[in-house]
PDB file of C-alpha atoms and ligand atoms in Angstrom:
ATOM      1  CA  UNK I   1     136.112  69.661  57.994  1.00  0.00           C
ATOM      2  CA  UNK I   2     136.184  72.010  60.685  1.00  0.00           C
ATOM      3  CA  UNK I   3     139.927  72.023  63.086  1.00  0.00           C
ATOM      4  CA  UNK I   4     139.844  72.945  66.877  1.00  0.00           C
ATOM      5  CA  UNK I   5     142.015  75.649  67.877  1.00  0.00           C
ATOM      6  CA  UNK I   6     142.998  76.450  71.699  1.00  0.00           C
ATOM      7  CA  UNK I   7     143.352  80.162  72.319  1.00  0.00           C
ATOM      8  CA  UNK I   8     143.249  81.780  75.486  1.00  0.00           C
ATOM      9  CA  UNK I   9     141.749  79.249  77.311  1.00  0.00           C
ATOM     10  CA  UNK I  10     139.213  78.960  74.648  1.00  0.00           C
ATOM     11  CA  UNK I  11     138.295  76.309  71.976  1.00  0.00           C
ATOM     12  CA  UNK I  12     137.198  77.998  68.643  1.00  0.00           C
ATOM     13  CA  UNK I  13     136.335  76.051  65.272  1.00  0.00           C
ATOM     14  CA  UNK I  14     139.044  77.111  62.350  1.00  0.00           C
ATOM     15  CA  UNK I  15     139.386  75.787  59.431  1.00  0.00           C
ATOM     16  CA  UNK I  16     142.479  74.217  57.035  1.00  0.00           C
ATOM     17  CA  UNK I  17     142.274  77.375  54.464  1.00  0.00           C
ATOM     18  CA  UNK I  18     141.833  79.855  57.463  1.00  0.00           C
ATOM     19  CA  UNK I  19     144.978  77.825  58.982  1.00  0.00           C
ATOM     20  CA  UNK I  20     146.640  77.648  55.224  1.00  0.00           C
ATOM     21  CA  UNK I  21     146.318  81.553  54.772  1.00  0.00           C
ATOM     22  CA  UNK I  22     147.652  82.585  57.889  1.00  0.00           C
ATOM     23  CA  UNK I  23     150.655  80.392  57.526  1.00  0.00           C
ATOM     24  CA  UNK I  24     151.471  82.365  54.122  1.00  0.00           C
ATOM     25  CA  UNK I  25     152.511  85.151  55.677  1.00  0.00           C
ATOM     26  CA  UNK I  26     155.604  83.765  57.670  1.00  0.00           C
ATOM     27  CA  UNK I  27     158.813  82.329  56.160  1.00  0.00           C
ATOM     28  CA  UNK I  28     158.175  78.585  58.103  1.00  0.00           C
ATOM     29  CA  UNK I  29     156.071  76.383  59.678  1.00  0.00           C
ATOM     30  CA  UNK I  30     156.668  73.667  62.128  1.00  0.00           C
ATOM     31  CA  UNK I  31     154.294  71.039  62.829  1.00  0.00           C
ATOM     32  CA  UNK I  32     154.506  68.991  66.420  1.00  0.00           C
ATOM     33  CA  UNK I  33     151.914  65.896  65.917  1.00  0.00           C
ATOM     34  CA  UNK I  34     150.858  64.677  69.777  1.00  0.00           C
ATOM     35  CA  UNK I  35     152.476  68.074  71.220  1.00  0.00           C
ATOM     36  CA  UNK I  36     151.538  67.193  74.754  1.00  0.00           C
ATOM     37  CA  UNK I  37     151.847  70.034  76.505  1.00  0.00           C
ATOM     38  CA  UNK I  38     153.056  72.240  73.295  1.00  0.00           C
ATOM     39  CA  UNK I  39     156.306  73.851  75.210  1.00  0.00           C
ATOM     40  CA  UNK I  40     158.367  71.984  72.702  1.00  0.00           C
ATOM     41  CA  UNK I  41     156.349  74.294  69.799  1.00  0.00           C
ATOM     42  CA  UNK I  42     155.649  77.137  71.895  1.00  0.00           C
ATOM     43  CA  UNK I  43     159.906  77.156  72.689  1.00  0.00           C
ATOM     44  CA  UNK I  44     160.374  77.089  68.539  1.00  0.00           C
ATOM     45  CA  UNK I  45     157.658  79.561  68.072  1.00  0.00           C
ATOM     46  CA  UNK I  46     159.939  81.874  70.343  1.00  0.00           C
ATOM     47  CA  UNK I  47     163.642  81.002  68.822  1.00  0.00           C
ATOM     48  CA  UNK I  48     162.007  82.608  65.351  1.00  0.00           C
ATOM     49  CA  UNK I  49     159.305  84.979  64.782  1.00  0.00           C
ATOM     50  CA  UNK I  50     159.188  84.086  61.806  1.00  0.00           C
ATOM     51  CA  UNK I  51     158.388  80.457  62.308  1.00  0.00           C
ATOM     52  CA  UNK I  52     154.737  79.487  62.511  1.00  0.00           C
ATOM     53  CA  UNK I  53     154.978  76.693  64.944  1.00  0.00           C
ATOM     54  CA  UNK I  54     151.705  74.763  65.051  1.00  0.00           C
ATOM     55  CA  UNK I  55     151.344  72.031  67.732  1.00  0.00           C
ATOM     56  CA  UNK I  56     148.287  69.427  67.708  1.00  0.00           C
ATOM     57  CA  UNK I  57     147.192  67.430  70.044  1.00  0.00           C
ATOM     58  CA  UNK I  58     143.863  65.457  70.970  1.00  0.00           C
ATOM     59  CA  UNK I  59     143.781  66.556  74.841  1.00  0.00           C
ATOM     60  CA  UNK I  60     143.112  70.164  75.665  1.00  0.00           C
ATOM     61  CA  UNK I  61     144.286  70.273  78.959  1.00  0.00           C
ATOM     62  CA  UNK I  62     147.845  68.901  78.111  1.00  0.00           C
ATOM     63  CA  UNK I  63     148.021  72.128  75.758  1.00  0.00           C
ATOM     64  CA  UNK I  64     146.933  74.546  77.891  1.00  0.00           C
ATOM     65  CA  UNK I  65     150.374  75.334  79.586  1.00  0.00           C
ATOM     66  CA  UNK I  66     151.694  76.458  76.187  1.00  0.00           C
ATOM     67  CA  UNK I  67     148.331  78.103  75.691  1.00  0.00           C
ATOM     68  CA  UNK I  68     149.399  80.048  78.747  1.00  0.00           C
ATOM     69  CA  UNK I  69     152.243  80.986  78.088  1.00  0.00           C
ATOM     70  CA  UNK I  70     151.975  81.714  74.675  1.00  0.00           C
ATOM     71  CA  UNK I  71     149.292  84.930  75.708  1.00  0.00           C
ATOM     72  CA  UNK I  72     151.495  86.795  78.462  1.00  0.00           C
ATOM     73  CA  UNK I  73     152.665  89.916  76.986  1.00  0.00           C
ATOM     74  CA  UNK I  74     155.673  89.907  74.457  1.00  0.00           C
ATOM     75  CA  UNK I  75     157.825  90.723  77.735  1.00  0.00           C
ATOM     76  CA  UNK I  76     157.206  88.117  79.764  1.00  0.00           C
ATOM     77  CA  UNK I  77     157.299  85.502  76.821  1.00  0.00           C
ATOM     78  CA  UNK I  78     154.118  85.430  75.144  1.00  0.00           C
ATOM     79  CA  UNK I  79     154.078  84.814  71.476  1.00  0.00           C
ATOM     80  CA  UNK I  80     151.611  85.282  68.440  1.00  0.00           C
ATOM     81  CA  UNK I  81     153.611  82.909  66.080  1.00  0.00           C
ATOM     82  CA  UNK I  82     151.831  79.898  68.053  1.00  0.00           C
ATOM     83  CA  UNK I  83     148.763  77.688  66.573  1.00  0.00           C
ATOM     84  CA  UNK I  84     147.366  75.544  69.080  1.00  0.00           C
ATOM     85  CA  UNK I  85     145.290  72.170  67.695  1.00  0.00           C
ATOM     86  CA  UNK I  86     143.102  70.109  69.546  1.00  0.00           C
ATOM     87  CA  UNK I  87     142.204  66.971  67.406  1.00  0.00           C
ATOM     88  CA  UNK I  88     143.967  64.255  66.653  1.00  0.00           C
ATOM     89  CA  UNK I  89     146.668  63.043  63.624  1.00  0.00           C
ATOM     90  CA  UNK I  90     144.334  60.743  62.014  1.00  0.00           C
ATOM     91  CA  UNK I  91     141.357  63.822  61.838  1.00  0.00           C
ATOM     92  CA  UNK I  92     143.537  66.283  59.960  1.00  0.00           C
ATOM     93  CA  UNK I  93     141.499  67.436  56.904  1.00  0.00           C
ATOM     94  CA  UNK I  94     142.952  66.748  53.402  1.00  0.00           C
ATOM     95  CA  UNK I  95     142.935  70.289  52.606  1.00  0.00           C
ATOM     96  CA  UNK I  96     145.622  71.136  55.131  1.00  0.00           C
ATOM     97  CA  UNK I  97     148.783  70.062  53.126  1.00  0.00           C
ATOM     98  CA  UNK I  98     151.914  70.943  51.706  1.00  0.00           C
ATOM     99  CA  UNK I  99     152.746  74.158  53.921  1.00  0.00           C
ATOM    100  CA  UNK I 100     154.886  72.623  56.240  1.00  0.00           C
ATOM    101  CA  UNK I 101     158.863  72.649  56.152  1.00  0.00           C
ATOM    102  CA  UNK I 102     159.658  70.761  59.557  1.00  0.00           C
ATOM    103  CA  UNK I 103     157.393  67.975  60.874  1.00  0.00           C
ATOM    104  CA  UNK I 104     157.943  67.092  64.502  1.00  0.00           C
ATOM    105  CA  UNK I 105     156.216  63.343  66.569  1.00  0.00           C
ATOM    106  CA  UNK I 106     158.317  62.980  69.921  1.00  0.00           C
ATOM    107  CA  UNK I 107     157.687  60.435  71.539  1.00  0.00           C
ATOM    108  CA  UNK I 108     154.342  59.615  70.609  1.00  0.00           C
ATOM    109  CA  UNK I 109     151.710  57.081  72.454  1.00  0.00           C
ATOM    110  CA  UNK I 110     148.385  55.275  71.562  1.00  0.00           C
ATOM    111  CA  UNK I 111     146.988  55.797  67.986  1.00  0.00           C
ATOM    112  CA  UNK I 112     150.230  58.256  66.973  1.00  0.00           C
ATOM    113  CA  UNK I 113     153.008  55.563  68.183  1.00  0.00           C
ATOM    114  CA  UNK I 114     150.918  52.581  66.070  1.00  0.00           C
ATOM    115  CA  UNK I 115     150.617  55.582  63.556  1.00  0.00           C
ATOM    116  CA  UNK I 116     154.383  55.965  62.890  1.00  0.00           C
ATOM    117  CA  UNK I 117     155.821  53.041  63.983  1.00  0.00           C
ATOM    118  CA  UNK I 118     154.030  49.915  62.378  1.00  0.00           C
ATOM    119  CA  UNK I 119     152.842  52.118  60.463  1.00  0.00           C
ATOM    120  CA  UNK I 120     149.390  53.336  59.579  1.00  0.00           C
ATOM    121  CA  UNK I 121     148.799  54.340  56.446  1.00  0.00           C
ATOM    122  CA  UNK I 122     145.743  56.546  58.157  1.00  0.00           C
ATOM    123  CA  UNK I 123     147.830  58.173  60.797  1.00  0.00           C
ATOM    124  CA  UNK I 124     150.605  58.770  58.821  1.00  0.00           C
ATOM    125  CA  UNK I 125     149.017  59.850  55.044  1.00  0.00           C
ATOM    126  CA  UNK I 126     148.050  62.941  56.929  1.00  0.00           C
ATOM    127  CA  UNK I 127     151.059  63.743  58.394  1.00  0.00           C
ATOM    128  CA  UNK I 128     152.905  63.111  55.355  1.00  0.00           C
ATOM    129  CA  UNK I 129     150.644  65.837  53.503  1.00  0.00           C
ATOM    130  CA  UNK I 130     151.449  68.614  56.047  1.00  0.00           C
ATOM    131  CA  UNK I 131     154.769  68.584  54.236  1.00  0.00           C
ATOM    132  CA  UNK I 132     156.131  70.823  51.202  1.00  0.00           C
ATOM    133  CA  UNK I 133     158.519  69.077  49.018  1.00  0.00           C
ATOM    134  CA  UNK I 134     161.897  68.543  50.976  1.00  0.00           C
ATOM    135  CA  UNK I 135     160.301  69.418  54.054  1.00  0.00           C
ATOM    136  CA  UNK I 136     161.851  67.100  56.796  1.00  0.00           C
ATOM    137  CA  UNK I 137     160.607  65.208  59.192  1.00  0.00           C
ATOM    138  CA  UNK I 138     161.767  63.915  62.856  1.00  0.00           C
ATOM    139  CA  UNK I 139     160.593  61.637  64.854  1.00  0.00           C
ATOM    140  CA  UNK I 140     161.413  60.250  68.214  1.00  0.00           C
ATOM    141  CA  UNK I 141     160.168  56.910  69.933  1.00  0.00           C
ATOM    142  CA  UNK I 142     160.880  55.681  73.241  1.00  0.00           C
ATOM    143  CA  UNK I 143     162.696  52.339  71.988  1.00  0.00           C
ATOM    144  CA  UNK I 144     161.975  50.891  75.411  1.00  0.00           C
ATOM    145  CA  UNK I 145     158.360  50.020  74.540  1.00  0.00           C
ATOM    146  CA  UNK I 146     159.811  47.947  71.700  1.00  0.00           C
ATOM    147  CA  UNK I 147     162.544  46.036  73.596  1.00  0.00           C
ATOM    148  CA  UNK I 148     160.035  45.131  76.573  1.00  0.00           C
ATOM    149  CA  UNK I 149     158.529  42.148  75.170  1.00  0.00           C
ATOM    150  CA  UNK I 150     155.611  41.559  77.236  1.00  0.00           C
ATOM    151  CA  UNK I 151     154.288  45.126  77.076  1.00  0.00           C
ATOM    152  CA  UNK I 152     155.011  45.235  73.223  1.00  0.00           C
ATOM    153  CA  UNK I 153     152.904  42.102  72.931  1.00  0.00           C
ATOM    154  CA  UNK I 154     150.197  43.668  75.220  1.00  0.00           C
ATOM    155  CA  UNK I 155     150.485  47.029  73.245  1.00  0.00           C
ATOM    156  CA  UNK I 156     150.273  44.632  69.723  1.00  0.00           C
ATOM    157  CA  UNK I 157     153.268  46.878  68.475  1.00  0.00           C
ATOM    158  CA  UNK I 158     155.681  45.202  66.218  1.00  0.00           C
ATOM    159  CA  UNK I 159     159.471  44.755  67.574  1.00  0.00           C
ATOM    160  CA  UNK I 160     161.345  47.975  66.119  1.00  0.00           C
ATOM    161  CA  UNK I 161     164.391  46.441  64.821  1.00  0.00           C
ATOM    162  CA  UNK I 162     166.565  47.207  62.045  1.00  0.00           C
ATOM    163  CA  UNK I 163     165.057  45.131  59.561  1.00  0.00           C
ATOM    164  CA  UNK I 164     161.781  46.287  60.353  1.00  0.00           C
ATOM    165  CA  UNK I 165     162.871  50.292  59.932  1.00  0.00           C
ATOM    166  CA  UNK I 166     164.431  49.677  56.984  1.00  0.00           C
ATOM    167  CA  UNK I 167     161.930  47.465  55.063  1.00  0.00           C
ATOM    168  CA  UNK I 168     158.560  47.543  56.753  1.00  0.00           C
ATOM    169  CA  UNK I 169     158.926  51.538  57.382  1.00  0.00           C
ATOM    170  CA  UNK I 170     160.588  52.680  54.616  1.00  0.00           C
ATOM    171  CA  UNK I 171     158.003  51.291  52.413  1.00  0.00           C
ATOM    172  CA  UNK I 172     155.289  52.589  54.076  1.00  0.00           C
ATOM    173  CA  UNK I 173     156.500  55.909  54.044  1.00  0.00           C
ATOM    174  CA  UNK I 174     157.821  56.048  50.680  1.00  0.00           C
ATOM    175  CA  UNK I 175     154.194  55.033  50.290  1.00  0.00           C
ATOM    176  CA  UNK I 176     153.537  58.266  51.315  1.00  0.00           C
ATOM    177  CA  UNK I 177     155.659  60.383  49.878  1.00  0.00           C
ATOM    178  CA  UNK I 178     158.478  60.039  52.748  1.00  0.00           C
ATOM    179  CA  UNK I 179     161.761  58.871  51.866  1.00  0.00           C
ATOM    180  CA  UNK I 180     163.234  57.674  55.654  1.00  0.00           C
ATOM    181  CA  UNK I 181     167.558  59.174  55.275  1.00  0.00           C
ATOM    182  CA  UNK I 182     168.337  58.248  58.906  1.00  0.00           C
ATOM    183  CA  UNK I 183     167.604  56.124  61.772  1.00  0.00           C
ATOM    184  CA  UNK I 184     169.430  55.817  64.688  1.00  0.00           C
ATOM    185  CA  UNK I 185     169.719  54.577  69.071  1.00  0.00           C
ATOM    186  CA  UNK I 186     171.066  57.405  70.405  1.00  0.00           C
ATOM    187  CA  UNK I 187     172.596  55.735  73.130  1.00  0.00           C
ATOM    188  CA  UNK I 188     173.805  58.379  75.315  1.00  0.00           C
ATOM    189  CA  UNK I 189     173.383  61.390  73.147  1.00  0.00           C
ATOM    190  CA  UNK I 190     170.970  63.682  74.185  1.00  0.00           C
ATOM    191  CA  UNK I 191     168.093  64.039  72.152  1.00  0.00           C
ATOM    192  CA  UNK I 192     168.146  66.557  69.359  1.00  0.00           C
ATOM    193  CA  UNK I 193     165.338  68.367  70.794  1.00  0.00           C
ATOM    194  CA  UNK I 194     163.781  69.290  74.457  1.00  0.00           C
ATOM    195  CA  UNK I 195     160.523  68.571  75.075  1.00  0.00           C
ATOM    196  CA  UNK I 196     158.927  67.293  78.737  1.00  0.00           C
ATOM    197  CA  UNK I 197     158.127  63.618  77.908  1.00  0.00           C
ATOM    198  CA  UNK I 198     161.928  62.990  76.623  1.00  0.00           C
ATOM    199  CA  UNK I 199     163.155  64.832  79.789  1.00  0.00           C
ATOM    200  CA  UNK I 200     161.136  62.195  81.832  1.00  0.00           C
ATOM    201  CA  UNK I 201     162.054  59.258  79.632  1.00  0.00           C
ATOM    202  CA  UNK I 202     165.272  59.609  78.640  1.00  0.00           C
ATOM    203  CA  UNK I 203     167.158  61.951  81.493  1.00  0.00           C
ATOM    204  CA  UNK I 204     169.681  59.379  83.647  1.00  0.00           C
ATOM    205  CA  UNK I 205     166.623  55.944  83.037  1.00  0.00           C
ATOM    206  CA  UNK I 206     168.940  54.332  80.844  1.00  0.00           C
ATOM    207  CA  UNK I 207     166.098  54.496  78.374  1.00  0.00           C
ATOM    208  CA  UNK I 208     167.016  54.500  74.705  1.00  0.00           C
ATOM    209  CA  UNK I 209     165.777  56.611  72.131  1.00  0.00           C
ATOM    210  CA  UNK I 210     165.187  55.863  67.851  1.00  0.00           C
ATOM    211  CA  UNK I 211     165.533  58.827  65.947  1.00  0.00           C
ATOM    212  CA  UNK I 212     163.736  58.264  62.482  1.00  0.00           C
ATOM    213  CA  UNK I 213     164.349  61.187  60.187  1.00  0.00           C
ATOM    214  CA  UNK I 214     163.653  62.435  56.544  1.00  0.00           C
ATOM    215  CA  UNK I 215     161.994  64.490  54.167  1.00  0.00           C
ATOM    216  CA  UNK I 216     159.198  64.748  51.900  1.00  0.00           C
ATOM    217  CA  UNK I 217     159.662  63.713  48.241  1.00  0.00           C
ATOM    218  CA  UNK I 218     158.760  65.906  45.337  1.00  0.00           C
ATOM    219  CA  UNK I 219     155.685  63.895  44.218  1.00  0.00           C
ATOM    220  CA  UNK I 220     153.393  61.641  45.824  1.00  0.00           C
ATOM    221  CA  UNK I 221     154.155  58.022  44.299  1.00  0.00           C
ATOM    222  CA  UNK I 222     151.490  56.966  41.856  1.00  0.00           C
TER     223      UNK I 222
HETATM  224  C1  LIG E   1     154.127  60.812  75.726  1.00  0.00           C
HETATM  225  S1  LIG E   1     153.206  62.175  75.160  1.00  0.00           S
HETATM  226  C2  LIG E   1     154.468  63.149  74.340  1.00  0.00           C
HETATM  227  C3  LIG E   1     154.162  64.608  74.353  1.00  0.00           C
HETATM  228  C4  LIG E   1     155.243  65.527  73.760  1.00  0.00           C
HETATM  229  N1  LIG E   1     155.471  65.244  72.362  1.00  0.00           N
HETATM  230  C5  LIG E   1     156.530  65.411  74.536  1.00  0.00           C
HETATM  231  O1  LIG E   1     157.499  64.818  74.015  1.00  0.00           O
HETATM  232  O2  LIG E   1     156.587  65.909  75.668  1.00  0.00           O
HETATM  233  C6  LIG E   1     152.293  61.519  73.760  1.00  0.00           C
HETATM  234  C7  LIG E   1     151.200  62.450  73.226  1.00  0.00           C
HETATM  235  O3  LIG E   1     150.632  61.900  72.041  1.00  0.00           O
HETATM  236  C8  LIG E   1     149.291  62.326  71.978  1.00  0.00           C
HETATM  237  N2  LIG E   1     148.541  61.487  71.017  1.00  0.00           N
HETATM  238  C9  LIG E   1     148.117  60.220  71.170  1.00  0.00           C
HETATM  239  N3  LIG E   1     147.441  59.805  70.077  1.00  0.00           N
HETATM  240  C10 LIG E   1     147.439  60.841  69.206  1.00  0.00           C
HETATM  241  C11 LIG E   1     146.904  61.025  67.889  1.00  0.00           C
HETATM  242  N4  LIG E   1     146.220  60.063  67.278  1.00  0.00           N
HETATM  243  N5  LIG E   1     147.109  62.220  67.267  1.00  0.00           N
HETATM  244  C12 LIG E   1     147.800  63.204  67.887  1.00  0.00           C
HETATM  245  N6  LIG E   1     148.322  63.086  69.139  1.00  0.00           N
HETATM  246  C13 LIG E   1     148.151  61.919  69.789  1.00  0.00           C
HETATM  247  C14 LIG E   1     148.814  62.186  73.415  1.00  0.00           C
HETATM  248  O4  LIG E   1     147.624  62.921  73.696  1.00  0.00           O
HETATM  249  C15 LIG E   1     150.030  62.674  74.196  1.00  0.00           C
HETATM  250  O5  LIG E   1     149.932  64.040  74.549  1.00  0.00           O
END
């Protein structure tokens, strides 16, 4: 199946051993699933040139800021280490897997937050394969979705206690091949990474954040 990659302003069909084969030749990759407007990626991309950072998302116009920015010239920030994808989790063919040392959802919404969160096995199988073995994963979720009752009812999302982390999650994602190592409220900590929807969500609302972190296991589970 053909992937849809924004460059330069332009949508061009690629596909998941042209993606594969590029990402060989640097030392990492970083995947961003629902990127938004891809500055969190595009920012990685220029901490390491090294670092393939590869942002997807299903709307083209929220990526074409870091699509911008990413084709100034090396001066004035642009970067070549950047993969833009339009498309969404869900599509992601099953040949694109196991490349990936650092898998990135922040604050997701629509299919991706149902995807992660109670879970889907179809959202979140091809996610899961992105990974190499003991590549990690993060994941961010604005908790406040969860704890507002009537809108969690109208959303259908499941409440996003404890219990259901620990039990409902983790065997879903072990399911997967994830093993979950850490989940946490920040509280007041900042989140462990910038990007422009946990700016707006987070930044003096009150609103609380669950981190849900891990890493992919050495084999799939049988
Ligand atoms: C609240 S925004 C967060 C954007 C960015 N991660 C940030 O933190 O600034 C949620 C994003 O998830 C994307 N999204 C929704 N469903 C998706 C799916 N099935 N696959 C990939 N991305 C999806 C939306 O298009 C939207 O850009």
């Amino acid at each position: 199946m053909n992937l849809r990659r924004l460059q330069r302003g332009d949508i061009t069909a690629t596909t998941a051993e042209a993606l594969l084969a590029h990402a060989a030749g640097y030392a990492e990759v970083w995947f961003d699933a629902g990127a938004g407007d891809g500055l969190f990626a595009y920012r990685a991309a220029r901490e390491r040139a090294d670092r393939l950072c590869i942002a997807l998302d299903p709307v083209a116009e929220n990526l074409a800021k870091a699509d911008k920015k990413a084709a100034r010239k090396a001066s004035k920030g642009g970067v070549d280490n950047l993969v833009l994808l339009v498309g969404a989790a869900e599509m992601l063919p099953e040949a694109l897997g196991g490349f990936a040392s650092m898998l990135t959802v922040n604050y997701p919404w629509g299919a991706l937050l149902r995807g992660v969160a109670e879970p889907l096995a179809e959202v979140l199988a091809p996610l899961a394969r992105l990974l190499k073995p003991g590549g990690r994963f993060q994941i961010l979720l604005n908790q406040q979705v969860f704890d507002d009752t009537p809108l969690r009812d109208r959303l259908t999302l499941p409440p996003l206690t404890e219990a259901h982390v620990d039990e409902r999650l983790a065997a879903a994602y072990e399911g997967v091949g994830l093993a979950i190592t850490e989940r946490r409220l920040l509280g007041d900590q900042a989140p462990p990474v910038r990007t422009s929807w946990g700016q707006r969500l987070t930044l003096g609302s009150g609103r609380d954040t669950l981190l849900i972190c891990g890493e992919a296991r050495g084999e799939m589970p049988q």
